[in-house]
Short mmCIF file of C-alpha atoms in Angstrom, two decimals:
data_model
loop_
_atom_site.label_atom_id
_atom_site.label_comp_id
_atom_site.label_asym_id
_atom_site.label_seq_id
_atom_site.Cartn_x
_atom_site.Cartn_y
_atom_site.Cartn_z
CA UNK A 262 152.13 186.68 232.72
CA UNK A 263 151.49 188.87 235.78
CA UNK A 264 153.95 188.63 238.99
CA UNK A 265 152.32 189.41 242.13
CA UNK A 266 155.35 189.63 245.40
CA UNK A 267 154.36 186.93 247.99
CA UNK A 268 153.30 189.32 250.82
CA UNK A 269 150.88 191.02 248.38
CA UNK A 270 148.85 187.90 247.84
CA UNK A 271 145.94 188.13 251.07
CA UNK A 272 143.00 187.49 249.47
CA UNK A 273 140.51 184.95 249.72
CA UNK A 274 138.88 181.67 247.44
CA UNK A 275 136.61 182.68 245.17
CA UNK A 276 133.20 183.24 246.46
CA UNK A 277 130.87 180.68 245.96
CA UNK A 278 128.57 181.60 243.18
CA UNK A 279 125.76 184.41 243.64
CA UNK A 280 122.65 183.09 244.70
CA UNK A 281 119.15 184.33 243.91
CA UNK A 282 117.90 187.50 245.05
CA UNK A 283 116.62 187.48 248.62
CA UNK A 284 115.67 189.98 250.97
CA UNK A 285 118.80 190.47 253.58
CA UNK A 286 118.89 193.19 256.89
CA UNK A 287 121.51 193.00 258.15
CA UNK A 288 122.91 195.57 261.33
CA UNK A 289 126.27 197.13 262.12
CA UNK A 290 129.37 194.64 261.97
CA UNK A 291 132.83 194.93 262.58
CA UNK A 292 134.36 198.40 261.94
CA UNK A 293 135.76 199.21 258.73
CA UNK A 294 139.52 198.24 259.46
CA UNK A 295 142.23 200.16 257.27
CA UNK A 296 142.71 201.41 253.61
CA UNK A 297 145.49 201.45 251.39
CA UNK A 298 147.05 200.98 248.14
CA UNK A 299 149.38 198.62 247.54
CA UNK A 300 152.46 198.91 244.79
CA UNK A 301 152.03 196.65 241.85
CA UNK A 302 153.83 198.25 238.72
CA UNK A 303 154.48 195.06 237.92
CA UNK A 304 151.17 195.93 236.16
CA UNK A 305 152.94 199.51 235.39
CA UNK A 306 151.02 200.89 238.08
CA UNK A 307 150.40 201.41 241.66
CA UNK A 308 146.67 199.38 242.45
CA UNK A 309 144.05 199.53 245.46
CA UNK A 310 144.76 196.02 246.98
CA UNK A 311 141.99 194.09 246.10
CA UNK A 312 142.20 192.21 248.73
CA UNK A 313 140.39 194.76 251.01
CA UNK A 314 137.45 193.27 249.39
CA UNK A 315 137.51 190.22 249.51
CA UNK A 316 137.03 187.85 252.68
CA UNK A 317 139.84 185.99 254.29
CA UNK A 318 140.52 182.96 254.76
CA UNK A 319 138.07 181.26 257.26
CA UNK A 320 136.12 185.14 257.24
CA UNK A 321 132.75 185.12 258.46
CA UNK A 322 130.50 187.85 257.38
CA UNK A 323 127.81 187.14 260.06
CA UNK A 324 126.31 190.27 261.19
CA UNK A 325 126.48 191.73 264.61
CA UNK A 326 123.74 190.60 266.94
CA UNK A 327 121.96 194.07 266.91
CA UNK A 328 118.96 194.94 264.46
CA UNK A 329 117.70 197.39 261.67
CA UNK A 330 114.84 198.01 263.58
CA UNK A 331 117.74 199.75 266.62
CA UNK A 332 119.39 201.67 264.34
CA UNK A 333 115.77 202.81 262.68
CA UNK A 334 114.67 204.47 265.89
CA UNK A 335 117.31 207.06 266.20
CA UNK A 336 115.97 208.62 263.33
CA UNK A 337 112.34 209.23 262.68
CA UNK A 338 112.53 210.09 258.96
CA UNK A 339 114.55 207.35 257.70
CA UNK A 340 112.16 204.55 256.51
CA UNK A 341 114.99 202.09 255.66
CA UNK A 342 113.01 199.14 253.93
CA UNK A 343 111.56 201.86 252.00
CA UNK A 344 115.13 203.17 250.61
CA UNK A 345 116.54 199.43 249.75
CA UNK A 346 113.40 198.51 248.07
CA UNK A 347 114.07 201.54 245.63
CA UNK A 348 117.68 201.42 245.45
CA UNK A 349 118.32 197.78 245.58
CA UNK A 350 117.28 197.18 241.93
CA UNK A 351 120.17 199.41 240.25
CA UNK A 352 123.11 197.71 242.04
CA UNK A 353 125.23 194.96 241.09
CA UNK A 354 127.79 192.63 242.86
CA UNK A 355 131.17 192.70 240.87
CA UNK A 356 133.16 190.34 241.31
CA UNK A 357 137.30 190.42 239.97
CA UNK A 358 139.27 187.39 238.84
CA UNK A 359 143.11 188.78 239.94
CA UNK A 360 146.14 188.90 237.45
CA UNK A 361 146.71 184.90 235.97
CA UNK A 362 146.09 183.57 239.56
CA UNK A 363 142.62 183.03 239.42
CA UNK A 364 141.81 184.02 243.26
CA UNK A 365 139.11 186.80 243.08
CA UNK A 366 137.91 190.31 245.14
CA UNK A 367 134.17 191.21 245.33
CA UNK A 368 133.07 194.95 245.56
CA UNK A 369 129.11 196.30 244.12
CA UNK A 370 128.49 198.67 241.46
CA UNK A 371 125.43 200.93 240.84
CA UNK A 372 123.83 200.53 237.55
CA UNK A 373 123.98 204.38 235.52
CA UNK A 374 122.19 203.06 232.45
CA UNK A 375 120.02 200.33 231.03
CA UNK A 376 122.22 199.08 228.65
CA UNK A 377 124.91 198.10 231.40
CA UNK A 378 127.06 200.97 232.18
CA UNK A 379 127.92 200.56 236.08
CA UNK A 380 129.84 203.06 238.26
CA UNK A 381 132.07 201.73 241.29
CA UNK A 382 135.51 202.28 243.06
CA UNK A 383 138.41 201.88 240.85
CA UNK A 384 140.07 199.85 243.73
CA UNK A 385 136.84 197.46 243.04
CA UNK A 386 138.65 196.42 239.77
CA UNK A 387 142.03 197.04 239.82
CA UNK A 388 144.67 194.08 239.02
CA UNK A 389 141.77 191.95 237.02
CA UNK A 390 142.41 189.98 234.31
CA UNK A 391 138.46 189.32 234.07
CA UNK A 392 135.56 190.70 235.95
CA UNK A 393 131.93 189.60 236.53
CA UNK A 394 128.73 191.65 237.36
CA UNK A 395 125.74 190.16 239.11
CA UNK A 396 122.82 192.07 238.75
CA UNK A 397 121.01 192.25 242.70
CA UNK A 398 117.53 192.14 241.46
CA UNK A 399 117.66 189.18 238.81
CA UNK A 400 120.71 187.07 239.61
CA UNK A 401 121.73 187.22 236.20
CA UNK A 402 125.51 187.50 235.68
CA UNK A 403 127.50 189.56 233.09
CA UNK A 404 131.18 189.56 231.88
CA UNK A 405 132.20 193.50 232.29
CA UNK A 406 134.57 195.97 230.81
CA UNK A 407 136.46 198.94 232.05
CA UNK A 408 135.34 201.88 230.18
CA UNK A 409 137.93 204.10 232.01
CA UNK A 410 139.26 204.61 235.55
CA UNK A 411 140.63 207.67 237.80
CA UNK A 412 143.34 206.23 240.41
CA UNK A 413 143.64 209.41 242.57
CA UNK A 414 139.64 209.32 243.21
CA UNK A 415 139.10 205.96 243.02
CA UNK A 416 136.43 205.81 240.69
CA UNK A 417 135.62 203.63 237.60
CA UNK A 418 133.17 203.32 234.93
CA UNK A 419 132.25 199.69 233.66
CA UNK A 420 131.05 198.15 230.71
CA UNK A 421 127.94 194.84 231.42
CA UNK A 422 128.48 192.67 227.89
CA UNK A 423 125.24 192.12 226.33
CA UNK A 424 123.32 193.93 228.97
CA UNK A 425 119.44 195.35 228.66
CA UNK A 426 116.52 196.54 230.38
CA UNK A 427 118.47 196.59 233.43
CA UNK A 428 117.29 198.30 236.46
CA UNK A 429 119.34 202.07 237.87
CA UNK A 430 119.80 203.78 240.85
CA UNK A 431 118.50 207.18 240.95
CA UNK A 432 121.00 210.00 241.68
CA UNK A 433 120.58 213.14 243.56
CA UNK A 434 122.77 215.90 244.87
CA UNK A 435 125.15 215.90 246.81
CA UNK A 436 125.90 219.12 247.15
CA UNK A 437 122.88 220.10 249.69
CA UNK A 438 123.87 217.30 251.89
CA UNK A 439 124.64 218.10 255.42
CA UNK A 440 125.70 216.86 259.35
CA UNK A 441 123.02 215.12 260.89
CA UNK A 442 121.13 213.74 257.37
CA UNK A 443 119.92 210.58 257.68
CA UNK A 444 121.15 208.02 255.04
CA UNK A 445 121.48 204.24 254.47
CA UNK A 446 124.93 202.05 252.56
CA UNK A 447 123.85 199.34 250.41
CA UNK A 448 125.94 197.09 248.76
CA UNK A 449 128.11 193.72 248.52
CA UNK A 450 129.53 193.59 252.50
CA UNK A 451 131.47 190.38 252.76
CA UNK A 452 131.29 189.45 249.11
CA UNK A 453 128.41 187.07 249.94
CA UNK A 454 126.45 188.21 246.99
CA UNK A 455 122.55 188.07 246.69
CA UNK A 456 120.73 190.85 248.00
CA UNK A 457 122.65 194.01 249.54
CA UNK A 458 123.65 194.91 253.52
CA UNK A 459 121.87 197.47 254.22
CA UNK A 460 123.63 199.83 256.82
CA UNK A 461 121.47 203.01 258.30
CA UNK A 462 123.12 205.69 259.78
CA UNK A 463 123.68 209.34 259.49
CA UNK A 464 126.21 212.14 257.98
CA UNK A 465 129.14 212.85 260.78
CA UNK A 466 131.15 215.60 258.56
CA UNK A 467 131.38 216.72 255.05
CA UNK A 468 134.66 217.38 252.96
CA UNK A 469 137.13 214.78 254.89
CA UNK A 470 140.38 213.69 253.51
CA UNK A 471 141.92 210.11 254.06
CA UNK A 472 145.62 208.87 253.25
CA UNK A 473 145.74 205.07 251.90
CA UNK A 474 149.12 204.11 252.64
CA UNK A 475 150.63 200.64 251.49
CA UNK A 476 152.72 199.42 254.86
CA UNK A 477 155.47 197.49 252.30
CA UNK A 478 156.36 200.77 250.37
CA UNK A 479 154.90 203.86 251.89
CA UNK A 480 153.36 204.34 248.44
CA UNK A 481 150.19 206.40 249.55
CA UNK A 482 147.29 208.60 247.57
CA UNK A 483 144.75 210.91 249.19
CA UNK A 484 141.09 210.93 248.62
CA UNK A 485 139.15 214.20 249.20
CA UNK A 486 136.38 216.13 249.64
CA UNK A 487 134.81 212.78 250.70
CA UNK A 488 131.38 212.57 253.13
CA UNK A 489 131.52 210.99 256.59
CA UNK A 490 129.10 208.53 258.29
CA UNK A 491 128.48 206.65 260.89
CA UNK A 492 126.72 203.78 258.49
CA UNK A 493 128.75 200.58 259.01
CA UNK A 494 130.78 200.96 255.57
CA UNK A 495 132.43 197.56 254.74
CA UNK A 496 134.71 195.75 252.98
CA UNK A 497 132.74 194.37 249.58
CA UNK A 498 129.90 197.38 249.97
CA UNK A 499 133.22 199.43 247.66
CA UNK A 500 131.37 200.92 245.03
CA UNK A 501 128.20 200.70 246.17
CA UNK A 502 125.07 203.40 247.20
CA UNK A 503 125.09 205.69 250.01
CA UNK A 504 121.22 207.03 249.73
CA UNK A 505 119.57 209.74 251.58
CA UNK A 506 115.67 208.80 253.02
CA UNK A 507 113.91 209.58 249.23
CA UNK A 508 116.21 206.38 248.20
CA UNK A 509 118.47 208.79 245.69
CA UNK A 510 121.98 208.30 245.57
CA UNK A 511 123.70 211.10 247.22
CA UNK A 512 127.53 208.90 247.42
CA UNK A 513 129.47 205.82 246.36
CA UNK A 514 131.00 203.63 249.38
CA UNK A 515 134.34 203.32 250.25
CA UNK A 516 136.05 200.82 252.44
CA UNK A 517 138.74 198.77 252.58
CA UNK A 518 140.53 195.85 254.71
CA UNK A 519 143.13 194.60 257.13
CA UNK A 520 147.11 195.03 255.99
CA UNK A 521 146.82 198.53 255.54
CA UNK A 522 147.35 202.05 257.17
CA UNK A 523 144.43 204.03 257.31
CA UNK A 524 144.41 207.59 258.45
CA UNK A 525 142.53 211.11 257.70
CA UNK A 526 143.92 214.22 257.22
CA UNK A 527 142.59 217.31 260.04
CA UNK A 528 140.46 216.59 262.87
CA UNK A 529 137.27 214.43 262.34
CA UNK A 530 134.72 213.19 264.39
CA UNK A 531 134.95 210.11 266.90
CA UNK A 532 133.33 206.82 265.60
CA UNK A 533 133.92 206.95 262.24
CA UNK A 534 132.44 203.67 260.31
CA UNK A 535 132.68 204.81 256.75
CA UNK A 536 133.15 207.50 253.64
CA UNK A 537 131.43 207.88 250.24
CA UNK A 538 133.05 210.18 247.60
CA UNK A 539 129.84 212.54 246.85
CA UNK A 540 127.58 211.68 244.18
CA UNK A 541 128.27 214.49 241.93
CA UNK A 542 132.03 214.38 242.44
CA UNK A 543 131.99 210.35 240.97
CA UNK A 544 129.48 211.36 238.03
CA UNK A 545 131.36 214.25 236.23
CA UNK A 546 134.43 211.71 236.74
CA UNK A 547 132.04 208.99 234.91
CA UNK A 548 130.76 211.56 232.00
CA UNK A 549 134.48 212.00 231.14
CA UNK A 550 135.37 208.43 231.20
CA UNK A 551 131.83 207.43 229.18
CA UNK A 552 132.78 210.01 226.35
CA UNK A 553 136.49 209.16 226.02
CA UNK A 554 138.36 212.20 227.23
CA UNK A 555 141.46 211.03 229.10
CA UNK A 556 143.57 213.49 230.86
CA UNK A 557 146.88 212.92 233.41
CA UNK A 558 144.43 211.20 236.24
CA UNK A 559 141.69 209.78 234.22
CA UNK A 560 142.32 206.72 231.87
CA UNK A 561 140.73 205.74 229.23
CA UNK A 562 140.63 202.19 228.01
CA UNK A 563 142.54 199.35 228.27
CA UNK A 564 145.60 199.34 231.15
CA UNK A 565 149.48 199.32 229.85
CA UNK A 566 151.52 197.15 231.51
CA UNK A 567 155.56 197.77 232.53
CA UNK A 568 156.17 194.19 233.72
CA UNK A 569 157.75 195.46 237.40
CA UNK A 570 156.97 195.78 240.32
CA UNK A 571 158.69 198.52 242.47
CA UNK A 572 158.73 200.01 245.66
CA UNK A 573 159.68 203.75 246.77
CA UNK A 574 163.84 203.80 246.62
CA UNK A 575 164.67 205.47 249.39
CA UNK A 576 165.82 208.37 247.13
CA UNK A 577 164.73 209.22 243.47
CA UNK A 578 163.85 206.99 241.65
CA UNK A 579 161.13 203.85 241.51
CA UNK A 580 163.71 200.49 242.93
CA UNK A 581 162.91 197.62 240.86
CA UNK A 582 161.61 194.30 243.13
CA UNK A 583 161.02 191.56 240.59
CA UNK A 584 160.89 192.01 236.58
CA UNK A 585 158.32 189.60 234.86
CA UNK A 586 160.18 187.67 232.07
CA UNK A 587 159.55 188.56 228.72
CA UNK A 588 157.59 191.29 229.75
CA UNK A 589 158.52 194.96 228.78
CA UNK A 590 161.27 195.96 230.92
CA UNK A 591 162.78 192.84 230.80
CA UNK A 592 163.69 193.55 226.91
CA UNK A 593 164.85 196.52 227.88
CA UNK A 594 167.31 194.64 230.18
CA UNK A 595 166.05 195.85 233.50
CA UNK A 596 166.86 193.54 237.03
CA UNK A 597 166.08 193.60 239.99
CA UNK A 598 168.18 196.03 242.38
CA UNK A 599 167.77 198.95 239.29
CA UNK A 600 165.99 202.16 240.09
CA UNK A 601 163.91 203.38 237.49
CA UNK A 602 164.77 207.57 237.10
CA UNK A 603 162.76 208.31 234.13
CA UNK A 604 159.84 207.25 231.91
CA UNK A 605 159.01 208.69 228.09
CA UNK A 606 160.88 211.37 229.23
CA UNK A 607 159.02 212.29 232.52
CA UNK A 608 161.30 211.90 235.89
CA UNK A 609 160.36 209.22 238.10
CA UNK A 610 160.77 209.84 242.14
CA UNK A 611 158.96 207.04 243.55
CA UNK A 612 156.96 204.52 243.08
CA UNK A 613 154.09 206.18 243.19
CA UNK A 614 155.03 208.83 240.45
CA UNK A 615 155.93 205.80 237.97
CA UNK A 616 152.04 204.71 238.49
CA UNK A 617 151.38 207.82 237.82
CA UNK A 618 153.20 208.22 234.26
CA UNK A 619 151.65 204.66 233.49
CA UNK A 620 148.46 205.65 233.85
CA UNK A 621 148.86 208.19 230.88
CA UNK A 622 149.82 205.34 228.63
CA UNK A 623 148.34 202.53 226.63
CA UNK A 624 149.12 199.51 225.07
CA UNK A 625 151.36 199.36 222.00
CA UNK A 626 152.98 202.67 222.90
CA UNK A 627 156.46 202.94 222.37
CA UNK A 628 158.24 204.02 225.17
CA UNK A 629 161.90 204.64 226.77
CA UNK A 630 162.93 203.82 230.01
CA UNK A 631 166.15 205.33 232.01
CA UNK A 632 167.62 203.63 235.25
CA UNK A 633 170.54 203.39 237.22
CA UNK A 634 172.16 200.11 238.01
CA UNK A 635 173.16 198.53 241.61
CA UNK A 636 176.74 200.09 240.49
CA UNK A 637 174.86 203.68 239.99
CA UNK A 638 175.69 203.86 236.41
CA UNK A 639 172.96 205.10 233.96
CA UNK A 640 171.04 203.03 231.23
CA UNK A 641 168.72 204.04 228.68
CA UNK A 642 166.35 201.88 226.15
CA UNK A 643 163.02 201.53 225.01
CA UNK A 644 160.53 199.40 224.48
CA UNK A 645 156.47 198.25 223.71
CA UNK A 646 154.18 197.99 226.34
CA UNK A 647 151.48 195.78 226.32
CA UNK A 648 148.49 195.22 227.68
CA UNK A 649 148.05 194.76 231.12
CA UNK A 650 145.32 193.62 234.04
CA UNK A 651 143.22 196.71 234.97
CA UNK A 652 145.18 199.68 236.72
#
């Protein structure tokens, strides 16, 4: 079993169940709010909180009461039904059942291949137990996979079961793009389901950092290199298309939700709605994950699992919050109050650098763990690891 602390348990009921396809414009909402990773080694790694994609409790995802048709007029090239009704057909609505709880997170995915492989944000997926794809342009649903994940730029690579024929996004290149190109976000704002939000917009700056910062811990990671808009980027559109007017994918969405800091690194401009990490930047990350070549921030395969879940120490050193019984650590005799200094060998300073040593590891590997008790003295002893919800 999975432990999940108290205060990192926001998310919402499941969403009701996809309906069929329709046709949905929808105009700017309410500003993308914060992002942020929250700790959860209790998996044996740190994980984007899922809960940035799901809707609270009571949530509303009713739009703002301003139109397509507005936003369409500030730029004379963008034909915006034209662009959804070409990338619409390769995206999917994912939809993650967390740890052993059953409460669920909804993000989109863009479809790479016909056979079912999908790309989207690692944060998307992290902490599931089971995840569902519904494809946008059929309603059909499909149990998914992770093929592989990279933490540090949030991307993932999925796996549709049984999958065929299925419609894909066309990608361009993102390396041409520039301030001032027009461009429209697609994807699953809300976690309503059925057919995408479609937010217009343009590009605001190009190469922009952002910090995700957990607000418990202070466990943080830094995207880069990431593009800019002022397309109303929301929570549940996380993995999903940011197109340029010819409808090809030059980005993948990123957004994220309330209980988080949220800051970028430099100056940037004002009015900032949303990122995408660049098209090009998410598909050489995808290539490596699709043909199995794992390397310190890419995994490969199924997630290993520590059974604790830490928070930064104050010091060096990864303190120990809650130990799952029967899980891992708890063989090797950890508590709560320890501070985990070293992992197979590799020296642990925080929290974040025990995710970090995780991620290198799988299942069945045989591993030894060093820590200092609440007295300060120093323990040693190993043990399996097991397999664990996504990282």
């Amino acid at each position: 079993m999975t432990y999940y602390p108290p205060h990192h348990d926001p998310w919402a009921p499941p969403p009701p169940p996809p309906q069929p396809p329709r046709r949905r414009r929808r105009g700017p909402r309410a500003l993308l709010s914060v992002l942020g990773l929250v700790v959860l080694v209790a998996l044996g790694f740190v994980a984007w909180d899922l809960g940035r994609d799901a809707l609270p409790t009571g949530g509303t995802s009713a739009p703002l009461d301003r139109t397509l048709h507005n936003r369409q007029t500030s730029s004379s090239t963008l034909d915006v039904q034209a662009v959804t009704d070409k990338v619409a057909p390769g995206l999917v609505d994912v939809y993650s059942t967390l740890g052993y709880s059953g409460q669920q997170a909804a993000g989109t995915g863009m479809v790479l291949s016909a056979d079912g492989k999908v790309l989207t944000n690692n944060h998307v997926v992290a902490g599931a137990t089971s995840i569902k794809a519904t494809d946008v342009d059929t309603g059909r649903s499909y149990r998914a996979e992770v093929l592989g994940y990279s933490r540090t730029r949030d991307v993932a690579v999925l796996q549709l079961q049984d999958a065929s024929g299925l419609g894909t996004v066309t990608t361009g290149d993102s390396s041409p793009v520039a301030v001032g190109d027009p461009v429209v976000g697609l994807g699953n704002a809300g976690g309503d389901g059925g057919a995408p939000s479609v937010s217009p917009g343009k590009v605001t700056a190009l190469n922009q950092s952002i910090t995700a910062t957990d607000e418990s811990s202070g466990s943080s990671e830094q995207l880069t290199g990431l593009i800019q808009v002022d397309a109303n980027i929301q929570s549940g559109d996380s993995g999903g298309a940011l197109a340029d007017a010819q409808g090809r994918v030059i980005g993948m969405n990123t957004a994220a939700s309330t209980g988080y800091q949220f800051g970028r690194a430099g100056r940037a401009p004002e009015g900032v709605s949303g990122f995408a990490i660049p098209i090009d930047d998410a598909l050489t990350l995808a290539r490596q994950i699709e043909t199995a070549h794992p390397s310190d921030t890419v995994h490969i395969g199924a997630s290993a699992f520590l059974g604790v879940s830490v928070s930064d120490a104050g010091g060096p050193g990864a303190l120990v919050q809650q130990v799952v019984s029967g899980g891992p650590a708890d063989d090797a005799g950890l508590v709560a109050g320890d501070v985990v200094t070293q992992l197979n060998g590799r020296a642990v300073g925080s929290a974040t650098d025990l995710t970090a040593v995780m991620d290198t590891l799988h299942p069945g590997d045989h591993v030894t763990i060093t820590w200092l008790d609440q007295a300060g003295q120093q323990h040693s002893a190993s043990t399996t690891l097991v397999e664990g919800p996504v990282g």
